[in-house]
């Protein structure tokens, strides 16, 4: 792997290195072709010790990966399953037994067009992805139906930034308003607060401060507050 | 199965926010989204953006037979097409395609009945040949309110389009190309603009320009097409909640206000675009708009992420090529087309050093219109006086120009040995023919050229090495310029004569 290209912007089709005897873990956006490592997406090459390489890119289309938390909309009931739309090419399957404390007689009471916060359990290239509304230890812990509020779409990069532990925009907003937020890695964010005005403010604040650093983001948020009040 | 309805969260939220008088994207109830318009490379190609909805339109003009009961009228038609590209989440069914049919018919019928285009001017030979103009509209991104965007796109493309001239001799109709005779614009009487309203809460709440999420929660829609002269061209209401008379009159007033706003924007953009009169300016419009960075130093600082050195090279070279371009004036006799800018050669580095030597060659007077800064203070009399050179000066100028022109040809001859496209070979042959008319015979020329070629190759290689060592360039070994597309332009600004 070229060490000169680490941390730089890379276009798809660029040769990044060749296969050596050193074992390397290849992640998002990297592909092996004719014995050399080639990039398949636009983005910045990243490296984490000791041996992980990947490309940090931004896109709107989501590919399901096991273990990630997503927001989905229920589109159909089929037998003992719900079909849930995650924004992928194929809807995911959520069975009635994917809820804590579910038995044959104790069924969940969700309807079509409800929103659901879930965790991906199975995703190959061959089957439909399967999701589940509970923890590894079969507890609720935040999963399940999301009632009220408003859910909007965004890019995958934005949703990943809001899942980081110390997000500055969220902390700044939290000083001024009270709200509840759920972030799905498939590019969907759900917000609920006491009044309609506050949720509108927060959705616009999140959408308009994408890609900004701290100070200009604060300016934008302050402008939004002034216009609303 | 993709989802066709909104989730209950979204529906309830949008409904409750509308009742409290607010919209999701912080607009007021009567506000339209931002309109932006851009024109394509040919007459009649338009791209319209209303917020996030994007619509592209273009025009086809073909010759057809008229109807028998209307032998002197041409045709003016509109076709709108949605595809899966534009709507991913919410599926485009037969139902949504029937929506586009509705909009298509509305636009066609209202244009025909309110006589937007003069159909009798589209007649070539009555009862036999007639122009048929079809406007194809493609929806690229659907974020609500396709009807408004499609309407603006059709109006703009119709008023931007130009027909070729037709002459009739002995019963035959000859269609002239744009090089023989100028193109004529269509005769358009007025520009109807559609404004669509969304109705909620049994008609008590009326929104202008609903976005996609609002369209799904609305209980009814009404679309009005209004003129800048406050004439209503059409009203369409297909189902939904009923309205009272007062509410409809209120809508008409709102529609006339919005139509004035939009028509101002349209007129402004049309004027800007139609000021570019010469064809070269028109074709090269996009190149002008793509030049944003002038200094080489600002590239790194303007980008928020770091770049590798090879990428930086490619970007810098593209910018240098674009900066060296300009468009020749009417008096000049040589015009060279601009080929692909995506490829560059090492030779371009050498040409920059020789920029001073490349000149505009005018067989008539020297054209000083490139040096606008110098001529601003001078009067018109002085300007004309400066153009008249004495005989002695003319000879000197000619000699120097010929020498510099030779160097120019040498470079082009180098490239003749490499792979060039047909167009470029033709142009180079033109250059050679012009040069042969000036001086020596061909044999003498060839000998001198060969000698100079060999010397120059040596010089070039040395220079390349020097330059590369100075800048510490890192070349990708894999990068080999197999095909070389050479882009030359003659810049009238570089008229500094070389003193030997």
PDB file of C-alpha atoms in Angstrom, chain A residues 4-5 7-9 11 15 44 61 73 75-76 85 91 113-115 146 148-151 153 188 190 196-197 199-200 204 208 224 228, chain B residues 1-10 13-14 16-17 20 22-26 52 88-89 213 305-308 310-311 474 476 478:
ATOM      1  CA  UNK A   4       1.929   8.578   0.338  1.00  0.00           C
ATOM      2  CA  UNK A   5      -1.735   8.181  -0.512  1.00  0.00           C
ATOM      3  CA  UNK A   7      -5.210  10.546   4.074  1.00  0.00           C
ATOM      4  CA  UNK A   8      -5.551  11.872   0.526  1.00  0.00           C
ATOM      5  CA  UNK A   9      -8.496  12.027  -1.773  1.00  0.00           C
ATOM      6  CA  UNK A  11     -10.745   8.514  -7.268  1.00  0.00           C
ATOM      7  CA  UNK A  15      -4.100   1.640  -8.107  1.00  0.00           C
ATOM      8  CA  UNK A  44     -10.323   9.579   1.578  1.00  0.00           C
ATOM      9  CA  UNK A  61     -27.790   4.311  -0.876  1.00  0.00           C
ATOM     10  CA  UNK A  73     -41.121   1.511   7.693  1.00  0.00           C
ATOM     11  CA  UNK A  75     -45.062  -1.999   4.279  1.00  0.00           C
ATOM     12  CA  UNK A  76     -46.746  -5.400   4.450  1.00  0.00           C
ATOM     13  CA  UNK A  85     -38.533  -0.981   3.968  1.00  0.00           C
ATOM     14  CA  UNK A  91     -37.403  -5.114   1.788  1.00  0.00           C
ATOM     15  CA  UNK A 113     -46.841   2.435   7.856  1.00  0.00           C
ATOM     16  CA  UNK A 114     -45.397   2.319  11.373  1.00  0.00           C
ATOM     17  CA  UNK A 115     -41.786   3.181  12.012  1.00  0.00           C
ATOM     18  CA  UNK A 146     -41.173   4.870  17.329  1.00  0.00           C
ATOM     19  CA  UNK A 148     -44.995  10.361  17.137  1.00  0.00           C
ATOM     20  CA  UNK A 149     -42.263  12.676  15.973  1.00  0.00           C
ATOM     21  CA  UNK A 150     -40.907  13.089  12.463  1.00  0.00           C
ATOM     22  CA  UNK A 151     -38.528  10.993  10.398  1.00  0.00           C
ATOM     23  CA  UNK A 153     -33.841  11.189   5.066  1.00  0.00           C
ATOM     24  CA  UNK A 188     -32.810   8.131   8.395  1.00  0.00           C
ATOM     25  CA  UNK A 190     -36.195  10.396  13.818  1.00  0.00           C
ATOM     26  CA  UNK A 196     -44.087  21.067  16.375  1.00  0.00           C
ATOM     27  CA  UNK A 197     -41.953  24.196  16.123  1.00  0.00           C
ATOM     28  CA  UNK A 199     -38.949  19.522  15.684  1.00  0.00           C
ATOM     29  CA  UNK A 200     -39.013  21.661  12.550  1.00  0.00           C
ATOM     30  CA  UNK A 204     -33.594  22.081   9.451  1.00  0.00           C
ATOM     31  CA  UNK A 208     -28.273  22.627   6.829  1.00  0.00           C
ATOM     32  CA  UNK A 224     -32.656  29.682  12.370  1.00  0.00           C
ATOM     33  CA  UNK A 228     -38.499  31.312  14.051  1.00  0.00           C
TER      34      UNK A 228
ATOM     35  CA  UNK B   1     -42.735  -3.759  -3.166  1.00  0.00           C
ATOM     36  CA  UNK B   2     -41.597  -0.245  -2.482  1.00  0.00           C
ATOM     37  CA  UNK B   3     -43.634   1.811  -0.126  1.00  0.00           C
ATOM     38  CA  UNK B   4     -46.312   3.919  -1.749  1.00  0.00           C
ATOM     39  CA  UNK B   5     -47.621   5.839   1.210  1.00  0.00           C
ATOM     40  CA  UNK B   6     -46.014   7.923   3.860  1.00  0.00           C
ATOM     41  CA  UNK B   7     -45.533   6.579   7.342  1.00  0.00           C
ATOM     42  CA  UNK B   8     -48.084   7.588   9.931  1.00  0.00           C
ATOM     43  CA  UNK B   9     -45.469   9.670  11.749  1.00  0.00           C
ATOM     44  CA  UNK B  10     -44.799  11.828   8.732  1.00  0.00           C
ATOM     45  CA  UNK B  13     -46.623  15.587  11.745  1.00  0.00           C
ATOM     46  CA  UNK B  14     -47.066  17.388   8.453  1.00  0.00           C
ATOM     47  CA  UNK B  16     -50.369  19.146  12.554  1.00  0.00           C
ATOM     48  CA  UNK B  17     -47.680  21.557  11.406  1.00  0.00           C
ATOM     49  CA  UNK B  20     -50.412  25.541  13.159  1.00  0.00           C
ATOM     50  CA  UNK B  22     -45.885  26.161   9.462  1.00  0.00           C
ATOM     51  CA  UNK B  23     -44.226  24.159   6.725  1.00  0.00           C
ATOM     52  CA  UNK B  24     -41.454  21.649   7.097  1.00  0.00           C
ATOM     53  CA  UNK B  25     -38.814  23.538   5.141  1.00  0.00           C
ATOM     54  CA  UNK B  26     -39.415  26.839   6.935  1.00  0.00           C
ATOM     55  CA  UNK B  52     -34.875  19.806  -5.331  1.00  0.00           C
ATOM     56  CA  UNK B  88     -36.868   5.713  -5.487  1.00  0.00           C
ATOM     57  CA  UNK B  89     -38.689   5.478  -2.208  1.00  0.00           C
ATOM     58  CA  UNK B 213     -44.096  14.941   1.395  1.00  0.00           C
ATOM     59  CA  UNK B 305      -9.364  17.575   1.944  1.00  0.00           C
ATOM     60  CA  UNK B 306      -5.797  16.828   0.948  1.00  0.00           C
ATOM     61  CA  UNK B 307      -4.893  15.718  -2.542  1.00  0.00           C
ATOM     62  CA  UNK B 308      -2.100  13.568  -3.834  1.00  0.00           C
ATOM     63  CA  UNK B 310      -0.588  13.414  -9.219  1.00  0.00           C
ATOM     64  CA  UNK B 311      -4.173  14.652  -8.896  1.00  0.00           C
ATOM     65  CA  UNK B 474       6.192  12.275  -8.651  1.00  0.00           C
ATOM     66  CA  UNK B 476       2.865   7.439 -11.758  1.00  0.00           C
ATOM     67  CA  UNK B 478       1.458   3.476 -14.982  1.00  0.00           C
TER      68      UNK B 478
END
